[in-house]
CSV table of C-alpha atoms and ligand atoms in Angstrom, one decimal:
chain,number,residue,atom,x,y,z
A,1,UNK,CA,0.0,0.0,0.0
A,2,UNK,CA,1.2,3.5,-0.8
A,3,UNK,CA,2.5,5.4,2.3
A,4,UNK,CA,0.5,8.4,3.4
A,5,UNK,CA,2.6,11.6,3.3
A,6,UNK,CA,2.2,15.1,4.7
A,7,UNK,CA,0.2,17.6,2.6
A,8,UNK,CA,2.3,19.6,0.2
A,9,UNK,CA,3.5,22.8,1.7
A,10,UNK,CA,2.7,21.7,5.3
A,11,UNK,CA,5.9,20.8,7.1
A,12,UNK,CA,6.8,18.5,10.0
A,13,UNK,CA,9.2,20.3,12.3
A,14,UNK,CA,11.5,17.6,13.4
A,15,UNK,CA,13.4,17.1,16.7
A,16,UNK,CA,16.6,18.5,15.4
A,17,UNK,CA,14.9,21.7,14.3
A,18,UNK,CA,12.7,22.3,17.3
A,19,UNK,CA,15.5,23.6,19.6
A,20,UNK,CA,15.9,26.6,17.2
A,21,UNK,CA,12.1,27.1,17.1
A,22,UNK,CA,12.0,27.1,20.9
A,23,UNK,CA,14.9,29.5,21.2
A,24,UNK,CA,13.2,31.9,18.8
A,25,UNK,CA,9.9,31.5,20.6
A,26,UNK,CA,11.5,32.0,24.0
A,27,UNK,CA,13.3,35.1,22.9
A,28,UNK,CA,10.2,36.5,21.4
A,29,UNK,CA,8.3,35.8,24.6
A,30,UNK,CA,10.9,37.5,26.8
A,31,UNK,CA,10.9,40.6,24.6
A,32,UNK,CA,7.0,40.8,24.6
A,33,UNK,CA,7.1,40.4,28.4
A,34,UNK,CA,9.5,43.3,28.7
A,35,UNK,CA,6.9,45.5,27.1
A,36,UNK,CA,4.0,44.1,29.1
A,37,UNK,CA,2.1,42.4,26.2
A,38,UNK,CA,-0.4,39.7,27.0
A,39,UNK,CA,-1.0,36.5,25.1
A,40,UNK,CA,-4.3,35.6,23.5
A,41,UNK,CA,-5.2,32.3,21.9
A,42,UNK,CA,-7.8,32.0,19.2
A,43,UNK,CA,-9.2,28.9,17.3
A,44,UNK,CA,-7.6,28.2,13.9
A,45,UNK,CA,-10.9,28.0,12.2
A,46,UNK,CA,-13.4,30.9,11.8
A,47,UNK,CA,-16.4,31.8,9.7
A,48,UNK,CA,-15.4,32.5,6.2
A,49,UNK,CA,-17.1,35.9,6.3
A,50,UNK,CA,-14.7,37.1,8.9
A,51,UNK,CA,-11.8,37.1,6.4
A,52,UNK,CA,-13.9,38.2,3.5
A,53,UNK,CA,-15.0,41.3,5.4
A,54,UNK,CA,-11.7,42.2,7.0
A,55,UNK,CA,-8.9,41.2,4.5
A,56,UNK,CA,-11.0,42.4,1.5
A,57,UNK,CA,-12.7,40.5,-1.3
A,58,UNK,CA,-10.1,41.5,-4.0
A,59,UNK,CA,-6.9,40.6,-2.2
A,60,UNK,CA,-4.7,37.6,-3.1
A,61,UNK,CA,-5.6,35.9,0.1
A,62,UNK,CA,-9.3,36.0,-0.3
A,63,UNK,CA,-9.3,35.5,-4.1
A,64,UNK,CA,-7.1,32.5,-4.2
A,65,UNK,CA,-5.3,31.5,-1.0
A,66,UNK,CA,-7.9,30.5,1.5
A,67,UNK,CA,-8.6,27.0,2.7
A,68,UNK,CA,-12.4,27.2,2.8
A,69,UNK,CA,-14.8,24.3,3.3
A,70,UNK,CA,-18.3,23.6,4.4
A,71,UNK,CA,-18.9,22.3,7.9
A,72,UNK,CA,-21.2,19.3,8.2
A,73,UNK,CA,-24.1,21.7,8.8
A,74,UNK,CA,-23.4,23.6,5.6
A,75,UNK,CA,-21.7,26.6,7.3
A,76,UNK,CA,-18.7,28.0,5.4
A,77,UNK,CA,-15.5,27.9,7.5
A,78,UNK,CA,-12.0,28.9,6.7
A,79,UNK,CA,-8.6,27.9,8.2
A,80,UNK,CA,-7.2,31.2,9.3
A,81,UNK,CA,-4.8,32.8,6.7
A,82,UNK,CA,-3.7,35.4,9.3
A,83,UNK,CA,-4.4,36.3,12.9
A,84,UNK,CA,-5.4,40.0,12.9
A,85,UNK,CA,-9.0,39.4,11.9
A,86,UNK,CA,-9.3,36.5,14.4
A,87,UNK,CA,-7.8,38.7,17.2
A,88,UNK,CA,-10.2,41.5,16.5
A,89,UNK,CA,-13.1,39.1,16.4
A,90,UNK,CA,-12.1,37.6,19.8
A,91,UNK,CA,-11.2,40.9,21.5
A,92,UNK,CA,-14.5,42.4,20.4
A,93,UNK,CA,-16.6,39.4,21.2
A,94,UNK,CA,-15.3,39.4,24.8
A,95,UNK,CA,-15.5,43.1,25.4
A,96,UNK,CA,-11.8,43.7,25.6
A,97,UNK,CA,-12.0,46.8,23.4
A,98,UNK,CA,-14.6,48.7,25.3
A,99,UNK,CA,-13.1,51.8,26.9
A,100,UNK,CA,-9.7,50.3,27.4
A,101,UNK,CA,-6.4,49.8,25.7
A,102,UNK,CA,-4.9,46.4,24.9
A,103,UNK,CA,-1.5,45.1,23.9
A,104,UNK,CA,-1.9,41.6,22.7
A,105,UNK,CA,0.1,38.9,21.0
A,106,UNK,CA,-0.5,35.4,19.7
A,107,UNK,CA,1.3,32.6,17.9
A,108,UNK,CA,0.3,29.7,15.8
A,109,UNK,CA,-0.2,28.2,12.4
A,110,UNK,CA,-1.7,30.1,9.5
A,111,UNK,CA,-2.9,28.5,6.2
A,112,UNK,CA,-2.6,29.9,2.7
A,113,UNK,CA,-2.9,27.9,-0.6
A,114,UNK,CA,0.2,29.3,-2.2
A,115,UNK,CA,2.9,27.8,-4.4
A,116,UNK,CA,5.3,26.2,-1.9
A,117,UNK,CA,8.9,27.3,-2.1
A,118,UNK,CA,11.7,28.4,0.2
A,119,UNK,CA,10.2,30.7,2.8
A,120,UNK,CA,6.6,30.2,1.5
A,121,UNK,CA,4.5,27.3,2.7
A,122,UNK,CA,0.8,26.4,2.9
A,123,UNK,CA,0.9,25.9,6.7
A,124,UNK,CA,3.3,28.4,8.2
A,125,UNK,CA,3.6,30.1,11.6
A,126,UNK,CA,3.3,33.6,12.7
A,127,UNK,CA,3.8,35.5,15.9
A,128,UNK,CA,1.4,38.5,15.8
A,129,UNK,CA,1.2,41.6,17.9
A,130,UNK,CA,-2.0,43.7,18.0
A,131,UNK,CA,-2.6,46.8,20.0
A,132,UNK,CA,-6.0,48.5,20.5
A,133,UNK,CA,-7.4,51.8,21.7
A,134,UNK,CA,-4.3,54.0,21.1
A,135,UNK,CA,-4.3,56.4,18.2
A,136,UNK,CA,-1.0,58.3,18.5
A,137,UNK,CA,2.3,57.7,16.8
A,138,UNK,CA,3.7,56.7,20.2
A,139,UNK,CA,2.3,53.2,20.0
A,140,UNK,CA,3.3,52.8,16.3
A,141,UNK,CA,6.8,53.6,17.5
A,142,UNK,CA,6.5,51.2,20.4
A,143,UNK,CA,5.6,48.2,18.2
A,144,UNK,CA,8.5,49.0,15.9
A,145,UNK,CA,10.9,49.4,18.8
A,146,UNK,CA,9.7,46.1,20.2
A,147,UNK,CA,10.5,44.3,16.9
A,148,UNK,CA,13.9,46.1,16.6
A,149,UNK,CA,14.7,44.9,20.1
A,150,UNK,CA,13.9,41.4,19.1
A,151,UNK,CA,16.2,41.5,16.1
A,152,UNK,CA,18.9,42.8,18.3
A,153,UNK,CA,18.4,40.0,20.8
A,154,UNK,CA,18.6,37.5,18.0
A,155,UNK,CA,21.7,39.2,16.5
A,156,UNK,CA,20.1,40.0,13.1
A,157,UNK,CA,19.3,43.7,13.4
A,158,UNK,CA,22.1,44.6,11.0
A,159,UNK,CA,20.6,42.2,8.4
A,160,UNK,CA,17.2,43.8,8.4
A,161,UNK,CA,16.0,46.9,6.8
A,162,UNK,CA,13.0,48.7,8.1
A,163,UNK,CA,10.9,50.0,5.2
A,164,UNK,CA,8.1,52.4,6.2
A,165,UNK,CA,5.3,54.3,4.5
A,166,UNK,CA,2.1,56.0,5.3
A,167,UNK,CA,-1.2,55.2,3.5
A,168,UNK,CA,-2.9,58.3,4.9
A,169,UNK,CA,-6.5,58.4,6.0
A,170,UNK,CA,-9.2,56.3,4.2
A,171,UNK,CA,-10.6,59.5,2.7
A,172,UNK,CA,-7.3,60.8,1.4
A,173,UNK,CA,-6.5,57.4,0.0
A,174,UNK,CA,-9.8,57.1,-1.7
A,175,UNK,CA,-9.2,60.5,-3.4
A,176,UNK,CA,-5.7,59.4,-4.3
A,177,UNK,CA,-7.0,56.1,-5.8
A,178,UNK,CA,-9.2,58.1,-8.2
A,179,UNK,CA,-6.3,60.2,-9.3
A,180,UNK,CA,-4.1,57.1,-9.7
A,181,UNK,CA,-6.7,55.2,-11.7
A,182,UNK,CA,-7.2,58.1,-14.0
A,183,UNK,CA,-3.5,58.3,-14.6
A,184,UNK,CA,-3.0,54.5,-15.1
A,185,UNK,CA,-5.9,54.3,-17.5
A,186,UNK,CA,-4.0,56.6,-19.8
A,187,UNK,CA,-1.2,54.1,-19.8
A,188,UNK,CA,-3.3,50.9,-19.7
A,189,UNK,CA,-1.5,49.2,-22.6
A,190,UNK,CA,1.9,49.4,-20.9
A,191,UNK,CA,0.7,47.7,-17.6
A,192,UNK,CA,1.3,44.0,-16.9
A,193,UNK,CA,-1.8,41.8,-16.9
A,194,UNK,CA,-2.1,41.6,-13.1
A,195,UNK,CA,-1.9,45.4,-12.8
A,196,UNK,CA,-4.6,45.8,-15.6
A,197,UNK,CA,-6.9,43.6,-13.6
A,198,UNK,CA,-6.1,45.3,-10.3
A,199,UNK,CA,-6.7,48.7,-11.7
A,200,UNK,CA,-10.4,48.3,-11.2
A,201,UNK,CA,-10.4,46.2,-8.1
A,202,UNK,CA,-7.4,47.2,-5.9
A,203,UNK,CA,-5.4,50.0,-7.7
A,204,UNK,CA,-2.9,50.6,-4.9
A,205,UNK,CA,-1.5,47.1,-5.4
A,206,UNK,CA,-0.3,48.3,-8.8
A,207,UNK,CA,2.3,50.3,-7.0
A,208,UNK,CA,4.1,47.2,-5.8
A,209,UNK,CA,4.0,45.5,-9.2
A,210,UNK,CA,7.2,43.7,-10.0
A,211,UNK,CA,7.0,44.4,-13.7
A,212,UNK,CA,9.7,46.8,-15.0
A,213,UNK,CA,7.3,48.3,-17.6
A,214,UNK,CA,4.7,49.0,-15.0
A,215,UNK,CA,7.3,50.5,-12.7
A,216,UNK,CA,8.4,52.7,-15.6
A,217,UNK,CA,4.8,54.0,-16.0
A,218,UNK,CA,4.6,54.5,-12.2
A,219,UNK,CA,7.4,57.0,-12.3
A,220,UNK,CA,5.1,59.6,-13.7
A,221,UNK,CA,2.1,58.6,-11.5
A,222,UNK,CA,0.6,61.0,-8.9
A,223,UNK,CA,1.8,60.5,-5.4
A,224,UNK,CA,-0.2,59.8,-2.3
A,225,UNK,CA,1.8,62.6,-0.6
A,226,UNK,CA,0.0,65.1,-2.8
A,227,UNK,CA,-3.3,64.0,-1.3
A,228,UNK,CA,-2.4,63.2,2.3
A,229,UNK,CA,-4.5,64.7,5.1
A,230,UNK,CA,-2.9,67.0,7.6
A,231,UNK,CA,-3.5,64.6,10.6
A,232,UNK,CA,-1.8,61.6,8.8
A,233,UNK,CA,1.1,63.8,7.8
A,234,UNK,CA,1.7,64.9,11.3
A,235,UNK,CA,1.2,61.3,12.6
A,236,UNK,CA,3.9,60.1,10.2
A,237,UNK,CA,6.3,62.9,11.0
A,238,UNK,CA,6.0,62.3,14.7
A,239,UNK,CA,6.5,58.6,14.3
A,240,UNK,CA,9.7,59.2,12.2
A,241,UNK,CA,10.9,61.6,14.9
A,242,UNK,CA,10.5,59.0,17.5
A,243,UNK,CA,12.3,56.4,15.5
A,244,UNK,CA,15.1,59.0,15.0
A,245,UNK,CA,15.2,59.6,18.7
A,246,UNK,CA,15.4,55.8,19.4
A,247,UNK,CA,18.2,55.4,16.8
A,248,UNK,CA,16.2,53.2,14.6
A,249,UNK,CA,17.2,53.4,11.0
A,250,UNK,CA,14.5,53.2,8.3
A,251,UNK,CA,14.0,53.6,4.6
A,252,UNK,CA,11.0,55.5,3.3
A,253,UNK,CA,9.3,53.4,0.7
A,254,UNK,CA,6.4,55.2,-1.0
A,255,UNK,CA,5.4,52.0,-3.0
A,256,UNK,CA,4.9,50.0,0.2
A,257,UNK,CA,1.2,49.4,0.3
A,258,UNK,CA,0.7,45.9,1.9
A,259,UNK,CA,-1.6,43.3,0.5
A,260,UNK,CA,-4.5,43.7,2.8
A,261,UNK,CA,-7.3,46.2,2.6
A,262,UNK,CA,-7.5,47.2,6.2
A,263,UNK,CA,-4.4,49.3,6.7
A,264,UNK,CA,-4.3,53.1,7.0
A,265,UNK,CA,-1.6,55.6,8.0
A,266,UNK,CA,1.5,53.7,9.1
A,267,UNK,CA,2.7,50.6,7.2
A,268,UNK,CA,6.1,48.9,7.6
A,269,UNK,CA,8.1,45.8,6.8
A,270,UNK,CA,11.4,44.4,8.0
A,271,UNK,CA,13.2,43.0,5.0
A,272,UNK,CA,16.3,41.0,4.4
A,273,UNK,CA,18.3,40.4,1.3
A,274,UNK,CA,19.6,37.1,2.7
A,275,UNK,CA,16.6,34.9,1.9
A,276,UNK,CA,16.0,35.4,-1.8
A,277,UNK,CA,12.6,36.4,-3.0
A,278,UNK,CA,10.9,35.8,0.4
A,279,UNK,CA,12.7,38.6,2.2
A,280,UNK,CA,10.0,40.1,4.4
A,281,UNK,CA,10.2,38.6,7.8
A,282,UNK,CA,7.8,40.9,9.6
A,283,UNK,CA,5.1,43.2,8.3
A,284,UNK,CA,2.4,45.4,9.9
A,285,UNK,CA,0.8,48.7,10.3
A,286,UNK,CA,-2.2,50.7,11.5
A,287,UNK,CA,-5.7,49.5,10.9
A,288,UNK,CA,-8.0,52.0,12.6
A,289,UNK,CA,-11.1,51.1,10.6
A,290,UNK,CA,-11.1,47.3,11.0
A,291,UNK,CA,-12.9,46.9,14.4
A,292,UNK,CA,-15.8,49.1,13.1
A,293,UNK,CA,-15.8,47.2,9.8
A,294,UNK,CA,-16.3,44.0,11.7
A,295,UNK,CA,-19.3,45.5,13.6
A,296,UNK,CA,-17.6,47.0,16.7
A,297,UNK,CA,-17.1,50.6,17.8
A,298,UNK,CA,-14.5,52.6,16.0
A,299,UNK,CA,-11.2,51.6,17.7
A,300,UNK,CA,-7.7,52.6,16.7
A,301,UNK,CA,-5.3,49.7,16.3
A,302,UNK,CA,-1.8,48.9,15.2
A,303,UNK,CA,0.1,45.7,14.9
A,304,UNK,CA,2.4,43.4,13.0
A,305,UNK,CA,3.0,39.7,12.2
A,306,UNK,CA,6.3,37.9,11.7
A,307,UNK,CA,6.9,34.7,9.8
A,308,UNK,CA,8.5,32.2,12.1
A,309,UNK,CA,9.8,29.9,9.3
A,310,UNK,CA,11.5,32.8,7.6
A,311,UNK,CA,13.1,33.9,10.9
A,312,UNK,CA,14.3,30.4,11.5
A,313,UNK,CA,15.8,30.3,8.0
A,314,UNK,CA,17.4,33.6,8.5
A,315,UNK,CA,19.0,32.6,11.8
A,316,UNK,CA,20.3,29.4,10.2
A,317,UNK,CA,21.6,31.2,7.1
A,318,UNK,CA,23.4,33.8,9.1
A,319,UNK,CA,24.8,31.3,11.5
A,320,UNK,CA,23.8,33.3,14.6
A,321,UNK,CA,22.2,30.5,16.7
A,322,UNK,CA,24.1,30.2,20.0
A,323,UNK,CA,25.7,26.8,20.4
A,324,UNK,CA,23.9,26.2,23.7
A,325,UNK,CA,20.6,26.2,21.8
A,326,UNK,CA,21.2,22.8,20.2
A,327,UNK,CA,22.8,21.3,23.3
A,328,UNK,CA,19.8,19.8,25.0
A,329,UNK,CA,21.4,17.4,27.5
A,330,UNK,CA,23.9,17.7,30.3
A,331,UNK,CA,24.2,14.1,31.7
A,332,UNK,CA,23.7,10.6,30.3
A,333,UNK,CA,23.6,7.9,32.9
A,334,UNK,CA,24.7,4.4,32.0
A,335,UNK,CA,24.6,1.3,34.2
A,336,UNK,CA,25.7,-2.4,34.1
A,337,UNK,CA,23.5,-5.0,35.7
A,338,UNK,CA,20.0,-5.1,37.2
A,339,UNK,CA,21.1,-3.6,40.6
A,340,UNK,CA,23.0,-0.8,39.1
A,341,UNK,CA,20.2,0.0,36.7
A,342,UNK,CA,17.8,0.4,39.7
A,343,UNK,CA,20.3,2.7,41.5
A,344,UNK,CA,20.8,4.7,38.3
A,345,UNK,CA,17.1,5.4,38.1
A,346,UNK,CA,17.1,6.6,41.7
A,347,UNK,CA,20.2,8.7,41.2
A,348,UNK,CA,18.7,10.3,38.1
A,349,UNK,CA,15.6,11.3,40.0
A,350,UNK,CA,17.8,12.6,42.9
A,351,UNK,CA,19.8,14.8,40.5
A,352,UNK,CA,16.6,16.2,39.0
A,353,UNK,CA,15.4,17.0,42.5
A,354,UNK,CA,18.6,18.7,43.6
A,355,UNK,CA,19.3,20.7,40.5
A,356,UNK,CA,16.1,21.7,38.6
A,357,UNK,CA,17.9,23.0,35.6
A,358,UNK,CA,20.0,19.9,35.1
A,359,UNK,CA,19.1,17.9,32.0
A,360,UNK,CA,19.5,14.2,32.8
A,361,UNK,CA,18.9,11.2,30.5
A,362,UNK,CA,18.8,7.7,31.9
A,363,UNK,CA,19.9,5.0,29.6
A,364,UNK,CA,17.1,2.5,29.1
A,365,UNK,CA,17.0,-0.9,27.4
A,366,UNK,CA,20.3,-2.4,28.7
A,367,UNK,CA,23.0,-3.4,26.3
A,368,UNK,CA,26.8,-3.7,26.6
A,369,UNK,CA,29.0,-1.1,28.2
A,370,UNK,CA,30.4,-0.2,24.8
A,371,UNK,CA,27.0,0.3,23.2
A,372,UNK,CA,25.8,2.4,26.2
A,373,UNK,CA,28.9,4.6,26.0
A,374,UNK,CA,28.3,5.1,22.3
A,375,UNK,CA,24.8,6.3,23.0
A,376,UNK,CA,26.2,8.6,25.7
A,377,UNK,CA,28.6,10.0,23.2
A,378,UNK,CA,25.9,10.6,20.6
A,379,UNK,CA,23.5,12.1,23.1
A,380,UNK,CA,25.2,15.5,23.1
A,381,UNK,CA,25.6,15.4,26.9
A,382,UNK,CA,28.8,16.8,28.4
A,383,UNK,CA,29.0,14.1,31.1
A,384,UNK,CA,28.4,10.4,31.2
A,385,UNK,CA,27.8,8.7,34.6
A,386,UNK,CA,28.9,5.1,34.7
A,387,UNK,CA,27.5,2.8,37.4
A,388,UNK,CA,28.5,-0.8,37.9
A,389,UNK,CA,28.4,-3.2,40.9
A,390,UNK,CA,31.6,-1.6,42.4
A,391,UNK,CA,30.3,2.0,42.1
A,392,UNK,CA,27.0,1.0,43.7
A,393,UNK,CA,28.7,-0.7,46.6
A,394,UNK,CA,30.9,2.3,47.3
A,395,UNK,CA,28.2,4.9,46.6
A,396,UNK,CA,30.5,6.6,44.1
A,397,UNK,CA,29.9,7.3,40.5
A,398,UNK,CA,32.4,7.3,37.7
A,399,UNK,CA,31.9,10.6,35.8
A,400,UNK,CA,33.3,10.9,32.4
A,401,UNK,CA,33.7,14.3,30.6
A,402,UNK,CA,32.7,13.3,27.1
A,403,UNK,CA,34.2,16.3,25.5
A,404,UNK,CA,37.6,16.2,27.1
A,405,UNK,CA,37.9,12.5,27.9
A,406,UNK,CA,39.0,12.7,31.6
A,407,UNK,CA,37.2,10.7,34.2
A,408,UNK,CA,36.8,11.2,37.9
A,409,UNK,CA,35.0,9.5,40.8
A,410,UNK,CA,32.4,11.5,42.7
A,411,UNK,CA,30.4,10.4,45.7
A,412,UNK,CA,26.7,10.1,45.0
A,413,UNK,CA,25.8,12.8,47.5
A,414,UNK,CA,28.3,15.3,45.9
A,415,UNK,CA,27.2,14.5,42.3
A,416,UNK,CA,24.7,17.4,41.8
A,417,UNK,CA,27.2,19.9,43.1
A,418,UNK,CA,30.0,18.5,41.0
A,419,UNK,CA,27.9,18.7,37.8
A,420,UNK,CA,26.7,22.2,38.6
A,421,UNK,CA,30.3,23.3,39.1
A,422,UNK,CA,31.6,21.7,36.0
A,423,UNK,CA,28.9,22.4,33.4
B,501,LIG,P1,4.4,38.0,1.0
B,501,LIG,O1,4.5,39.3,0.4
B,501,LIG,O2,5.8,37.3,1.3
B,501,LIG,O3,3.5,37.0,0.4
B,501,LIG,P2,2.4,38.8,2.8
B,501,LIG,O4,2.3,40.3,2.6
B,501,LIG,O5,1.4,37.9,2.2
B,501,LIG,O6,3.8,38.3,2.5
B,501,LIG,P3,1.6,39.0,5.6
B,501,LIG,O7,0.2,38.6,5.4
B,501,LIG,O8,1.9,40.4,5.9
B,501,LIG,O9,2.4,38.5,4.4
B,501,LIG,O10,2.2,38.1,6.7
B,501,LIG,C1,3.2,38.5,7.6
B,501,LIG,C2,4.4,37.7,7.5
B,501,LIG,O11,4.1,36.3,7.5
B,501,LIG,C3,5.2,37.8,6.2
B,501,LIG,O12,6.0,38.9,6.2
B,501,LIG,C4,6.0,36.5,6.1
B,501,LIG,O13,7.1,36.6,7.0
B,501,LIG,C5,5.1,35.5,6.7
B,501,LIG,N1,4.3,34.8,5.7
B,501,LIG,C6,3.3,35.2,4.9
B,501,LIG,N2,2.9,34.2,4.0
B,501,LIG,C7,3.7,33.2,4.3
B,501,LIG,C8,3.9,31.8,3.7
B,501,LIG,N3,3.0,31.4,2.8
B,501,LIG,N4,4.8,31.0,4.2
B,501,LIG,C9,5.7,31.5,5.1
B,501,LIG,N5,5.6,32.7,5.7
B,501,LIG,C10,4.7,33.5,5.3
B,502,LIG,MG1,1.4,36.7,0.4
């Protein structure tokens, strides 16, 4: 019978990869804690309408990337393609947005039917940050500072470029769209097919077209800055002043528009050149209209999402993962004979009691001394403890440093201290 395999674009994350994932997740958590952000957990399935109404009908995600299916009762459900809409739904449903501010984060799998390639998968993971109830540039700056601190902690700040833009208010953008469409219609024949199609449905997306001919046409296009409202202009200037003050470098990118409908004012991306075409590791912006659009009260909001797979790839590519991350064991305990095996078990428990951070693996399944020592050597542990009849009788363990080779005898009751001192 043919073996059943994982679904294309949906990856198993294997034991030799999970230490890096955990290191990344732990670092993210500690940075989020340092800013007082609280975690929220949402289901991975939502009503399809949630995404249609928030992300927008004429976006790549809703047009062609969603995993949508009918539940047994005929209700249309969708595996979440992103977390912002889910987070807004949950926060609104439980009254978290009423007369208060929130700084929230979540992590988990997202699903998009895309062409799988390096850094682009059908199930991928995001860590998302969403803040609610704050309308000033101070909070925009905070989420950017938070992300910058994370890159610094991970040792990748120098590899990432912060690109930033403003999309102005919804009204100013609507006015600009009219001017842009009028201009592009005069150059319709020179636009690529995607841009021709988007001209009617989502004209701002034409701005980030990859086609050189389209980009040539865009050089003469009207600029959003000619239509920007005074409030958005000030907001943007104050945000940039804060970034300057904090020493965060950025690049102004007027073609940065983001793929989703709900953004206004600030948008930004952290981009690397080290991952090929999939260079955006983190993207976000302000979405003041979304809560209201989903049936709540008007609530200012700003957030971002980062792609965990792309960050893992980047850490690996740049070789910046601390060695300690992949060392997952300190001690491997071997024993010869039934009596010694019993003592070994007790000793392992005792070590775990005495030194909570100690990572102890007990050899199970018997075997020769040679084969047990081979397992110890391959385990990645720094020390092997060797117990035979003689050691048990004298209550002394033979402790071998597997990296340096030397061996010493340590009394059972001094073992925890010895390991602590020598690790
Ligand atoms: P892209 O332009 O690469 O398609 P996007 O604009 O669709 O990205 P967002 O919806 O903003 O992406 O998601 C935020 C982040 O999630 C991205 O910057 C990226 O790091 C990650 N991401 C998005 N789609 C995928 C995917 N299919 N596989 C892996 N990571 C992804
Ligand atoms: Mg995409």
